[in-house]
């Protein structure tokens, strides 16, 4: 059974700090990995998608990496802002399936 | 990317009743997905809906409880039938983007509370 784990479950940082969110998955036969942001009571906003053939993707202050051999992905947020406060979810896609397997998320609080 | 809307955004329902959730996409898509997010939990796929065919349900979900319609390439509905408090969740629909990368986009969700 494919599983996705995110550590820590919650993280609080002062504004301006750089931070890393972690995601691990049990099956290295991953097709892609997607990072989402979820604001309280809201839907998911896609942040970055990394294909299995890629090592990283960047969008603005966000950088996501993928290491299939170790079963890990990280989301790096530079110069954090209070507006970055949200729950960040990673989800793994597997070859031959449309289903995404989600982690439980990391709740990020950026303190002004 | 795809723009997805859902109706209703939230509802409070009595046990034993049913609620139909609508999902509208701004472009034609082959696959639409319905997910459930129970309180404090992550998302779980309920079913995959193709236009013109029966939905495919994941383990633990059945058509009698979660009937799905997919009448065209931009619209789908999910009904939560004979509701109980355990059905209180956020229900989200999603679609796969038109790129080959498999990126999925999600609607804003429907927050359901069953009393």
JSON list of C-alpha atoms in Angstrom, two decimals:
[
{"chain": "A", "resi": 1, "resn": "UNK", "atom": "CA", "xyz": [0.00, 0.00, 0.00]},
{"chain": "A", "resi": 2, "resn": "UNK", "atom": "CA", "xyz": [1.36, 3.37, -1.00]},
{"chain": "A", "resi": 3, "resn": "UNK", "atom": "CA", "xyz": [1.62, 5.85, 1.84]},
{"chain": "A", "resi": 4, "resn": "UNK", "atom": "CA", "xyz": [2.61, 9.50, 2.05]},
{"chain": "A", "resi": 5, "resn": "UNK", "atom": "CA", "xyz": [3.85, 11.03, 5.29]},
{"chain": "A", "resi": 6, "resn": "UNK", "atom": "CA", "xyz": [4.43, 14.66, 6.15]},
{"chain": "A", "resi": 7, "resn": "UNK", "atom": "CA", "xyz": [6.53, 15.84, 9.05]},
{"chain": "A", "resi": 8, "resn": "UNK", "atom": "CA", "xyz": [6.08, 17.98, 11.06]},
{"chain": "A", "resi": 9, "resn": "UNK", "atom": "CA", "xyz": [2.31, 18.17, 11.43]},
{"chain": "A", "resi": 10, "resn": "UNK", "atom": "CA", "xyz": [2.60, 21.82, 12.43]},
{"chain": "A", "resi": 11, "resn": "UNK", "atom": "CA", "xyz": [5.29, 24.46, 12.17]},
{"chain": "A", "resi": 12, "resn": "UNK", "atom": "CA", "xyz": [5.50, 28.01, 13.46]},
{"chain": "A", "resi": 13, "resn": "UNK", "atom": "CA", "xyz": [8.17, 30.42, 12.20]},
{"chain": "A", "resi": 14, "resn": "UNK", "atom": "CA", "xyz": [8.83, 34.15, 12.42]},
{"chain": "A", "resi": 15, "resn": "UNK", "atom": "CA", "xyz": [8.25, 36.24, 9.33]},
{"chain": "A", "resi": 16, "resn": "UNK", "atom": "CA", "xyz": [11.20, 36.39, 6.95]},
{"chain": "A", "resi": 17, "resn": "UNK", "atom": "CA", "xyz": [12.58, 32.97, 7.84]},
{"chain": "A", "resi": 18, "resn": "UNK", "atom": "CA", "xyz": [13.35, 30.37, 5.20]},
{"chain": "A", "resi": 19, "resn": "UNK", "atom": "CA", "xyz": [11.75, 26.99, 5.88]},
{"chain": "A", "resi": 20, "resn": "UNK", "atom": "CA", "xyz": [11.52, 23.44, 4.57]},
{"chain": "A", "resi": 21, "resn": "UNK", "atom": "CA", "xyz": [8.50, 21.15, 4.61]},
{"chain": "A", "resi": 22, "resn": "UNK", "atom": "CA", "xyz": [9.07, 17.43, 4.28]},
{"chain": "A", "resi": 23, "resn": "UNK", "atom": "CA", "xyz": [7.15, 14.70, 2.47]},
{"chain": "A", "resi": 24, "resn": "UNK", "atom": "CA", "xyz": [8.07, 11.02, 2.27]},
{"chain": "A", "resi": 25, "resn": "UNK", "atom": "CA", "xyz": [6.50, 8.22, 0.24]},
{"chain": "A", "resi": 26, "resn": "UNK", "atom": "CA", "xyz": [6.82, 4.46, 0.45]},
{"chain": "A", "resi": 27, "resn": "UNK", "atom": "CA", "xyz": [6.95, 3.47, -3.22]},
{"chain": "A", "resi": 28, "resn": "UNK", "atom": "CA", "xyz": [9.79, 4.75, -5.40]},
{"chain": "A", "resi": 29, "resn": "UNK", "atom": "CA", "xyz": [7.75, 3.94, -8.56]},
{"chain": "A", "resi": 30, "resn": "UNK", "atom": "CA", "xyz": [6.22, 7.36, -8.30]},
{"chain": "A", "resi": 31, "resn": "UNK", "atom": "CA", "xyz": [4.81, 9.05, -11.42]},
{"chain": "A", "resi": 32, "resn": "UNK", "atom": "CA", "xyz": [4.66, 12.58, -10.09]},
{"chain": "A", "resi": 33, "resn": "UNK", "atom": "CA", "xyz": [4.45, 14.55, -6.87]},
{"chain": "A", "resi": 34, "resn": "UNK", "atom": "CA", "xyz": [2.30, 17.59, -6.35]},
{"chain": "A", "resi": 35, "resn": "UNK", "atom": "CA", "xyz": [2.36, 20.19, -3.59]},
{"chain": "A", "resi": 36, "resn": "UNK", "atom": "CA", "xyz": [-0.85, 21.97, -2.63]},
{"chain": "A", "resi": 37, "resn": "UNK", "atom": "CA", "xyz": [-1.85, 24.74, -0.30]},
{"chain": "A", "resi": 38, "resn": "UNK", "atom": "CA", "xyz": [-5.13, 24.60, 1.64]},
{"chain": "A", "resi": 39, "resn": "UNK", "atom": "CA", "xyz": [-6.52, 27.57, 3.54]},
{"chain": "A", "resi": 40, "resn": "UNK", "atom": "CA", "xyz": [-8.92, 26.83, 6.42]},
{"chain": "A", "resi": 41, "resn": "UNK", "atom": "CA", "xyz": [-12.23, 25.45, 5.18]},
{"chain": "A", "resi": 42, "resn": "UNK", "atom": "CA", "xyz": [-11.20, 25.91, 1.56]},
{"chain": "A", "resi": 43, "resn": "UNK", "atom": "CA", "xyz": [-10.20, 23.80, -1.41]},
{"chain": "A", "resi": 44, "resn": "UNK", "atom": "CA", "xyz": [-6.70, 23.05, -2.63]},
{"chain": "A", "resi": 45, "resn": "UNK", "atom": "CA", "xyz": [-4.48, 25.34, -4.65]},
{"chain": "A", "resi": 46, "resn": "UNK", "atom": "CA", "xyz": [-1.84, 23.60, -6.75]},
{"chain": "A", "resi": 47, "resn": "UNK", "atom": "CA", "xyz": [1.61, 25.02, -6.06]},
{"chain": "A", "resi": 48, "resn": "UNK", "atom": "CA", "xyz": [4.10, 22.82, -7.88]},
{"chain": "A", "resi": 49, "resn": "UNK", "atom": "CA", "xyz": [4.15, 19.56, -9.81]},
{"chain": "A", "resi": 50, "resn": "UNK", "atom": "CA", "xyz": [7.31, 17.50, -10.15]},
{"chain": "A", "resi": 51, "resn": "UNK", "atom": "CA", "xyz": [7.48, 14.70, -12.68]},
{"chain": "A", "resi": 52, "resn": "UNK", "atom": "CA", "xyz": [9.33, 11.52, -11.77]},
{"chain": "A", "resi": 53, "resn": "UNK", "atom": "CA", "xyz": [12.04, 12.44, -14.30]},
{"chain": "A", "resi": 54, "resn": "UNK", "atom": "CA", "xyz": [12.66, 15.82, -12.66]},
{"chain": "A", "resi": 55, "resn": "UNK", "atom": "CA", "xyz": [14.68, 16.75, -9.59]},
{"chain": "A", "resi": 56, "resn": "UNK", "atom": "CA", "xyz": [13.07, 20.07, -8.75]},
{"chain": "A", "resi": 57, "resn": "UNK", "atom": "CA", "xyz": [10.61, 22.77, -9.73]},
{"chain": "A", "resi": 58, "resn": "UNK", "atom": "CA", "xyz": [10.55, 26.44, -8.81]},
{"chain": "A", "resi": 59, "resn": "UNK", "atom": "CA", "xyz": [7.83, 29.04, -8.67]},
{"chain": "A", "resi": 60, "resn": "UNK", "atom": "CA", "xyz": [8.63, 32.40, -7.14]},
{"chain": "A", "resi": 61, "resn": "UNK", "atom": "CA", "xyz": [9.68, 31.88, -3.52]},
{"chain": "A", "resi": 62, "resn": "UNK", "atom": "CA", "xyz": [8.82, 28.18, -3.67]},
{"chain": "A", "resi": 63, "resn": "UNK", "atom": "CA", "xyz": [11.15, 25.36, -4.63]},
{"chain": "A", "resi": 64, "resn": "UNK", "atom": "CA", "xyz": [10.16, 21.72, -4.56]},
{"chain": "A", "resi": 65, "resn": "UNK", "atom": "CA", "xyz": [12.60, 18.85, -4.88]},
{"chain": "A", "resi": 66, "resn": "UNK", "atom": "CA", "xyz": [12.13, 15.15, -5.51]},
{"chain": "A", "resi": 67, "resn": "UNK", "atom": "CA", "xyz": [14.48, 12.30, -4.60]},
{"chain": "A", "resi": 68, "resn": "UNK", "atom": "CA", "xyz": [12.93, 9.04, -5.72]},
{"chain": "A", "resi": 69, "resn": "UNK", "atom": "CA", "xyz": [15.73, 6.86, -4.39]},
{"chain": "A", "resi": 70, "resn": "UNK", "atom": "CA", "xyz": [15.21, 8.06, -0.83]},
{"chain": "A", "resi": 71, "resn": "UNK", "atom": "CA", "xyz": [11.44, 8.44, -1.18]},
{"chain": "A", "resi": 72, "resn": "UNK", "atom": "CA", "xyz": [11.45, 12.10, -0.22]},
{"chain": "A", "resi": 73, "resn": "UNK", "atom": "CA", "xyz": [10.28, 15.46, -1.44]},
{"chain": "A", "resi": 74, "resn": "UNK", "atom": "CA", "xyz": [10.82, 18.84, 0.14]},
{"chain": "A", "resi": 75, "resn": "UNK", "atom": "CA", "xyz": [9.09, 22.19, -0.30]},
{"chain": "A", "resi": 76, "resn": "UNK", "atom": "CA", "xyz": [11.35, 25.13, 0.40]},
{"chain": "A", "resi": 77, "resn": "UNK", "atom": "CA", "xyz": [9.74, 28.50, 1.11]},
{"chain": "A", "resi": 78, "resn": "UNK", "atom": "CA", "xyz": [12.05, 31.51, 1.05]},
{"chain": "A", "resi": 79, "resn": "UNK", "atom": "CA", "xyz": [11.51, 34.68, 3.04]},
{"chain": "A", "resi": 80, "resn": "UNK", "atom": "CA", "xyz": [8.25, 33.50, 4.59]},
{"chain": "A", "resi": 81, "resn": "UNK", "atom": "CA", "xyz": [5.33, 35.92, 4.94]},
{"chain": "A", "resi": 82, "resn": "UNK", "atom": "CA", "xyz": [2.22, 35.86, 7.12]},
{"chain": "A", "resi": 83, "resn": "UNK", "atom": "CA", "xyz": [0.20, 35.23, 3.95]},
{"chain": "A", "resi": 84, "resn": "UNK", "atom": "CA", "xyz": [2.00, 31.90, 3.59]},
{"chain": "A", "resi": 85, "resn": "UNK", "atom": "CA", "xyz": [0.15, 30.63, 6.66]},
{"chain": "A", "resi": 86, "resn": "UNK", "atom": "CA", "xyz": [-1.88, 27.62, 5.52]},
{"chain": "A", "resi": 87, "resn": "UNK", "atom": "CA", "xyz": [-1.79, 23.83, 5.46]},
{"chain": "A", "resi": 88, "resn": "UNK", "atom": "CA", "xyz": [0.57, 22.41, 2.86]},
{"chain": "A", "resi": 89, "resn": "UNK", "atom": "CA", "xyz": [-0.25, 19.01, 1.40]},
{"chain": "A", "resi": 90, "resn": "UNK", "atom": "CA", "xyz": [1.87, 16.79, -0.75]},
{"chain": "A", "resi": 91, "resn": "UNK", "atom": "CA", "xyz": [0.31, 14.16, -2.97]},
{"chain": "A", "resi": 92, "resn": "UNK", "atom": "CA", "xyz": [1.93, 11.37, -4.94]},
{"chain": "A", "resi": 93, "resn": "UNK", "atom": "CA", "xyz": [0.68, 10.02, -8.24]},
{"chain": "A", "resi": 94, "resn": "UNK", "atom": "CA", "xyz": [1.49, 6.52, -9.41]},
{"chain": "A", "resi": 95, "resn": "UNK", "atom": "CA", "xyz": [1.88, 5.09, -12.88]},
{"chain": "A", "resi": 96, "resn": "UNK", "atom": "CA", "xyz": [-1.28, 3.48, -14.21]},
{"chain": "A", "resi": 97, "resn": "UNK", "atom": "CA", "xyz": [-3.56, 5.25, -11.74]},
{"chain": "A", "resi": 98, "resn": "UNK", "atom": "CA", "xyz": [-5.26, 8.62, -11.61]},
{"chain": "A", "resi": 99, "resn": "UNK", "atom": "CA", "xyz": [-5.49, 8.45, -7.84]},
{"chain": "A", "resi": 100, "resn": "UNK", "atom": "CA", "xyz": [-3.39, 10.81, -5.77]},
{"chain": "A", "resi": 101, "resn": "UNK", "atom": "CA", "xyz": [-2.25, 9.61, -2.37]},
{"chain": "A", "resi": 102, "resn": "UNK", "atom": "CA", "xyz": [-2.17, 12.53, 0.04]},
{"chain": "A", "resi": 103, "resn": "UNK", "atom": "CA", "xyz": [-0.20, 13.18, 3.19]},
{"chain": "A", "resi": 104, "resn": "UNK", "atom": "CA", "xyz": [-1.99, 14.65, 6.19]},
{"chain": "A", "resi": 105, "resn": "UNK", "atom": "CA", "xyz": [-0.34, 18.00, 5.66]},
{"chain": "A", "resi": 106, "resn": "UNK", "atom": "CA", "xyz": [1.84, 20.44, 7.56]},
{"chain": "A", "resi": 107, "resn": "UNK", "atom": "CA", "xyz": [0.06, 23.39, 9.13]},
{"chain": "A", "resi": 108, "resn": "UNK", "atom": "CA", "xyz": [2.33, 26.41, 8.75]},
{"chain": "A", "resi": 109, "resn": "UNK", "atom": "CA", "xyz": [1.98, 29.57, 10.81]},
{"chain": "A", "resi": 110, "resn": "UNK", "atom": "CA", "xyz": [4.16, 32.55, 9.93]},
{"chain": "A", "resi": 111, "resn": "UNK", "atom": "CA", "xyz": [4.26, 35.00, 12.81]},
{"chain": "A", "resi": 112, "resn": "UNK", "atom": "CA", "xyz": [4.53, 38.73, 11.96]},
{"chain": "B", "resi": 1, "resn": "UNK", "atom": "CA", "xyz": [-5.08, 25.15, -15.51]},
{"chain": "B", "resi": 2, "resn": "UNK", "atom": "CA", "xyz": [-8.80, 24.62, -14.95]},
{"chain": "B", "resi": 3, "resn": "UNK", "atom": "CA", "xyz": [-11.28, 26.72, -13.01]},
{"chain": "B", "resi": 4, "resn": "UNK", "atom": "CA", "xyz": [-13.68, 24.59, -10.97]},
{"chain": "B", "resi": 5, "resn": "UNK", "atom": "CA", "xyz": [-16.76, 25.69, -9.07]},
{"chain": "B", "resi": 6, "resn": "UNK", "atom": "CA", "xyz": [-18.85, 23.70, -6.60]},
{"chain": "B", "resi": 7, "resn": "UNK", "atom": "CA", "xyz": [-22.33, 24.15, -5.22]},
{"chain": "B", "resi": 8, "resn": "UNK", "atom": "CA", "xyz": [-23.24, 24.40, -2.44]},
{"chain": "B", "resi": 9, "resn": "UNK", "atom": "CA", "xyz": [-20.18, 25.75, -0.68]},
{"chain": "B", "resi": 10, "resn": "UNK", "atom": "CA", "xyz": [-21.52, 24.46, 2.62]},
{"chain": "B", "resi": 11, "resn": "UNK", "atom": "CA", "xyz": [-24.63, 22.90, 4.07]},
{"chain": "B", "resi": 12, "resn": "UNK", "atom": "CA", "xyz": [-26.01, 21.60, 7.32]},
{"chain": "B", "resi": 13, "resn": "UNK", "atom": "CA", "xyz": [-28.23, 18.56, 6.88]},
{"chain": "B", "resi": 14, "resn": "UNK", "atom": "CA", "xyz": [-30.23, 16.24, 9.08]},
{"chain": "B", "resi": 15, "resn": "UNK", "atom": "CA", "xyz": [-29.34, 12.58, 9.34]},
{"chain": "B", "resi": 16, "resn": "UNK", "atom": "CA", "xyz": [-31.21, 10.33, 6.97]},
{"chain": "B", "resi": 17, "resn": "UNK", "atom": "CA", "xyz": [-31.47, 12.94, 4.22]},
{"chain": "B", "resi": 18, "resn": "UNK", "atom": "CA", "xyz": [-29.46, 13.25, 1.01]},
{"chain": "B", "resi": 19, "resn": "UNK", "atom": "CA", "xyz": [-27.44, 16.07, -0.51]},
{"chain": "B", "resi": 20, "resn": "UNK", "atom": "CA", "xyz": [-26.34, 16.51, -4.10]},
{"chain": "B", "resi": 21, "resn": "UNK", "atom": "CA", "xyz": [-23.14, 18.43, -4.75]},
{"chain": "B", "resi": 22, "resn": "UNK", "atom": "CA", "xyz": [-22.50, 19.97, -8.14]},
{"chain": "B", "resi": 23, "resn": "UNK", "atom": "CA", "xyz": [-19.12, 20.44, -9.82]},
{"chain": "B", "resi": 24, "resn": "UNK", "atom": "CA", "xyz": [-18.66, 22.64, -12.89]},
{"chain": "B", "resi": 25, "resn": "UNK", "atom": "CA", "xyz": [-15.44, 23.01, -14.88]},
{"chain": "B", "resi": 26, "resn": "UNK", "atom": "CA", "xyz": [-14.64, 25.82, -17.30]},
{"chain": "B", "resi": 27, "resn": "UNK", "atom": "CA", "xyz": [-13.28, 23.45, -19.95]},
{"chain": "B", "resi": 28, "resn": "UNK", "atom": "CA", "xyz": [-14.01, 19.98, -21.25]},
{"chain": "B", "resi": 29, "resn": "UNK", "atom": "CA", "xyz": [-12.22, 17.25, -19.32]},
{"chain": "B", "resi": 30, "resn": "UNK", "atom": "CA", "xyz": [-12.19, 13.50, -19.63]},
{"chain": "B", "resi": 31, "resn": "UNK", "atom": "CA", "xyz": [-11.76, 12.55, -16.01]},
{"chain": "B", "resi": 32, "resn": "UNK", "atom": "CA", "xyz": [-13.35, 14.07, -12.94]},
{"chain": "B", "resi": 33, "resn": "UNK", "atom": "CA", "xyz": [-12.60, 12.92, -9.42]},
{"chain": "B", "resi": 34, "resn": "UNK", "atom": "CA", "xyz": [-14.46, 13.18, -6.15]},
{"chain": "B", "resi": 35, "resn": "UNK", "atom": "CA", "xyz": [-12.54, 13.29, -2.86]},
{"chain": "B", "resi": 36, "resn": "UNK", "atom": "CA", "xyz": [-13.58, 13.38, 0.79]},
{"chain": "B", "resi": 37, "resn": "UNK", "atom": "CA", "xyz": [-11.67, 15.12, 3.56]},
{"chain": "B", "resi": 38, "resn": "UNK", "atom": "CA", "xyz": [-12.86, 14.14, 7.00]},
{"chain": "B", "resi": 39, "resn": "UNK", "atom": "CA", "xyz": [-12.10, 16.46, 9.94]},
{"chain": "B", "resi": 40, "resn": "UNK", "atom": "CA", "xyz": [-8.39, 16.44, 10.74]},
{"chain": "B", "resi": 41, "resn": "UNK", "atom": "CA", "xyz": [-7.67, 13.95, 7.98]},
{"chain": "B", "resi": 42, "resn": "UNK", "atom": "CA", "xyz": [-6.23, 14.16, 4.52]},
{"chain": "B", "resi": 43, "resn": "UNK", "atom": "CA", "xyz": [-8.04, 13.61, 1.25]},
{"chain": "B", "resi": 44, "resn": "UNK", "atom": "CA", "xyz": [-9.36, 10.23, 0.19]},
{"chain": "B", "resi": 45, "resn": "UNK", "atom": "CA", "xyz": [-10.53, 9.46, -3.32]},
{"chain": "B", "resi": 46, "resn": "UNK", "atom": "CA", "xyz": [-14.17, 8.39, -3.48]},
{"chain": "B", "resi": 47, "resn": "UNK", "atom": "CA", "xyz": [-14.57, 7.72, -7.20]},
{"chain": "B", "resi": 48, "resn": "UNK", "atom": "CA", "xyz": [-13.49, 8.59, -10.70]},
{"chain": "B", "resi": 49, "resn": "UNK", "atom": "CA", "xyz": [-16.16, 9.78, -13.13]},
{"chain": "B", "resi": 50, "resn": "UNK", "atom": "CA", "xyz": [-15.91, 9.41, -16.90]},
{"chain": "B", "resi": 51, "resn": "UNK", "atom": "CA", "xyz": [-18.48, 10.97, -19.18]},
{"chain": "B", "resi": 52, "resn": "UNK", "atom": "CA", "xyz": [-20.76, 8.33, -20.62]},
{"chain": "B", "resi": 53, "resn": "UNK", "atom": "CA", "xyz": [-19.83, 5.50, -18.30]},
{"chain": "B", "resi": 54, "resn": "UNK", "atom": "CA", "xyz": [-20.39, 4.35, -14.75]},
{"chain": "B", "resi": 55, "resn": "UNK", "atom": "CA", "xyz": [-18.17, 5.88, -12.11]},
{"chain": "B", "resi": 56, "resn": "UNK", "atom": "CA", "xyz": [-15.36, 3.77, -10.69]},
{"chain": "B", "resi": 57, "resn": "UNK", "atom": "CA", "xyz": [-15.44, 3.61, -6.89]},
{"chain": "B", "resi": 58, "resn": "UNK", "atom": "CA", "xyz": [-12.49, 3.12, -4.54]},
{"chain": "B", "resi": 59, "resn": "UNK", "atom": "CA", "xyz": [-12.42, 0.51, -1.85]},
{"chain": "B", "resi": 60, "resn": "UNK", "atom": "CA", "xyz": [-14.78, 1.43, 0.97]},
{"chain": "B", "resi": 61, "resn": "UNK", "atom": "CA", "xyz": [-17.11, 3.54, -1.17]},
{"chain": "B", "resi": 62, "resn": "UNK", "atom": "CA", "xyz": [-20.25, 2.23, -2.88]},
{"chain": "B", "resi": 63, "resn": "UNK", "atom": "CA", "xyz": [-22.61, 3.58, -5.50]},
{"chain": "B", "resi": 64, "resn": "UNK", "atom": "CA", "xyz": [-25.70, 3.29, -3.30]},
{"chain": "B", "resi": 65, "resn": "UNK", "atom": "CA", "xyz": [-24.16, 5.65, -0.77]},
{"chain": "B", "resi": 66, "resn": "UNK", "atom": "CA", "xyz": [-22.40, 8.00, -3.20]},
{"chain": "B", "resi": 67, "resn": "UNK", "atom": "CA", "xyz": [-24.18, 7.98, -6.57]},
{"chain": "B", "resi": 68, "resn": "UNK", "atom": "CA", "xyz": [-22.40, 10.05, -9.19]},
{"chain": "B", "resi": 69, "resn": "UNK", "atom": "CA", "xyz": [-23.61, 11.52, -12.46]},
{"chain": "B", "resi": 70, "resn": "UNK", "atom": "CA", "xyz": [-21.46, 12.73, -15.33]},
{"chain": "B", "resi": 71, "resn": "UNK", "atom": "CA", "xyz": [-23.83, 13.97, -18.02]},
{"chain": "B", "resi": 72, "resn": "UNK", "atom": "CA", "xyz": [-21.24, 15.89, -20.05]},
{"chain": "B", "resi": 73, "resn": "UNK", "atom": "CA", "xyz": [-17.57, 16.84, -20.20]},
{"chain": "B", "resi": 74, "resn": "UNK", "atom": "CA", "xyz": [-17.85, 19.88, -17.93]},
{"chain": "B", "resi": 75, "resn": "UNK", "atom": "CA", "xyz": [-20.21, 18.80, -15.15]},
{"chain": "B", "resi": 76, "resn": "UNK", "atom": "CA", "xyz": [-20.62, 16.15, -12.48]},
{"chain": "B", "resi": 77, "resn": "UNK", "atom": "CA", "xyz": [-22.68, 15.60, -9.36]},
{"chain": "B", "resi": 78, "resn": "UNK", "atom": "CA", "xyz": [-22.02, 13.60, -6.21]},
{"chain": "B", "resi": 79, "resn": "UNK", "atom": "CA", "xyz": [-24.92, 12.65, -3.95]},
{"chain": "B", "resi": 80, "resn": "UNK", "atom": "CA", "xyz": [-24.33, 11.75, -0.32]},
{"chain": "B", "resi": 81, "resn": "UNK", "atom": "CA", "xyz": [-27.25, 9.50, 0.53]},
{"chain": "B", "resi": 82, "resn": "UNK", "atom": "CA", "xyz": [-28.92, 8.61, 3.82]},
{"chain": "B", "resi": 83, "resn": "UNK", "atom": "CA", "xyz": [-26.48, 10.81, 5.68]},
{"chain": "B", "resi": 84, "resn": "UNK", "atom": "CA", "xyz": [-25.13, 10.19, 9.16]},
{"chain": "B", "resi": 85, "resn": "UNK", "atom": "CA", "xyz": [-22.86, 12.42, 11.29]},
{"chain": "B", "resi": 86, "resn": "UNK", "atom": "CA", "xyz": [-19.89, 10.35, 10.06]},
{"chain": "B", "resi": 87, "resn": "UNK", "atom": "CA", "xyz": [-20.47, 11.86, 6.60]},
{"chain": "B", "resi": 88, "resn": "UNK", "atom": "CA", "xyz": [-19.56, 15.32, 7.90]},
{"chain": "B", "resi": 89, "resn": "UNK", "atom": "CA", "xyz": [-16.60, 16.24, 5.72]},
{"chain": "B", "resi": 90, "resn": "UNK", "atom": "CA", "xyz": [-15.38, 18.51, 3.00]},
{"chain": "B", "resi": 91, "resn": "UNK", "atom": "CA", "xyz": [-16.17, 17.05, -0.42]},
{"chain": "B", "resi": 92, "resn": "UNK", "atom": "CA", "xyz": [-13.96, 18.17, -3.29]},
{"chain": "B", "resi": 93, "resn": "UNK", "atom": "CA", "xyz": [-14.04, 17.55, -6.98]},
{"chain": "B", "resi": 94, "resn": "UNK", "atom": "CA", "xyz": [-10.94, 17.67, -9.10]},
{"chain": "B", "resi": 95, "resn": "UNK", "atom": "CA", "xyz": [-9.87, 17.33, -12.71]},
{"chain": "B", "resi": 96, "resn": "UNK", "atom": "CA", "xyz": [-6.68, 16.49, -14.47]},
{"chain": "B", "resi": 97, "resn": "UNK", "atom": "CA", "xyz": [-5.15, 19.30, -16.46]},
{"chain": "B", "resi": 98, "resn": "UNK", "atom": "CA", "xyz": [-4.68, 19.14, -20.20]},
{"chain": "B", "resi": 99, "resn": "UNK", "atom": "CA", "xyz": [-0.90, 18.82, -19.98]},
{"chain": "B", "resi": 100, "resn": "UNK", "atom": "CA", "xyz": [0.65, 15.37, -20.03]},
{"chain": "B", "resi": 101, "resn": "UNK", "atom": "CA", "xyz": [2.09, 15.75, -16.56]},
{"chain": "B", "resi": 102, "resn": "UNK", "atom": "CA", "xyz": [-0.94, 14.58, -14.64]},
{"chain": "B", "resi": 103, "resn": "UNK", "atom": "CA", "xyz": [-1.40, 17.77, -12.64]},
{"chain": "B", "resi": 104, "resn": "UNK", "atom": "CA", "xyz": [-4.73, 17.86, -10.83]},
{"chain": "B", "resi": 105, "resn": "UNK", "atom": "CA", "xyz": [-6.79, 20.91, -9.99]},
{"chain": "B", "resi": 106, "resn": "UNK", "atom": "CA", "xyz": [-9.34, 21.11, -7.24]},
{"chain": "B", "resi": 107, "resn": "UNK", "atom": "CA", "xyz": [-12.59, 22.92, -6.64]},
{"chain": "B", "resi": 108, "resn": "UNK", "atom": "CA", "xyz": [-13.22, 25.03, -3.54]},
{"chain": "B", "resi": 109, "resn": "UNK", "atom": "CA", "xyz": [-14.96, 22.17, -1.77]},
{"chain": "B", "resi": 110, "resn": "UNK", "atom": "CA", "xyz": [-18.35, 21.65, -0.13]},
{"chain": "B", "resi": 111, "resn": "UNK", "atom": "CA", "xyz": [-18.34, 21.62, 3.66]},
{"chain": "B", "resi": 112, "resn": "UNK", "atom": "CA", "xyz": [-21.06, 19.25, 4.86]},
{"chain": "B", "resi": 113, "resn": "UNK", "atom": "CA", "xyz": [-22.22, 19.02, 8.46]},
{"chain": "B", "resi": 114, "resn": "UNK", "atom": "CA", "xyz": [-24.71, 16.30, 9.36]},
{"chain": "B", "resi": 115, "resn": "UNK", "atom": "CA", "xyz": [-26.63, 16.73, 12.62]}
]
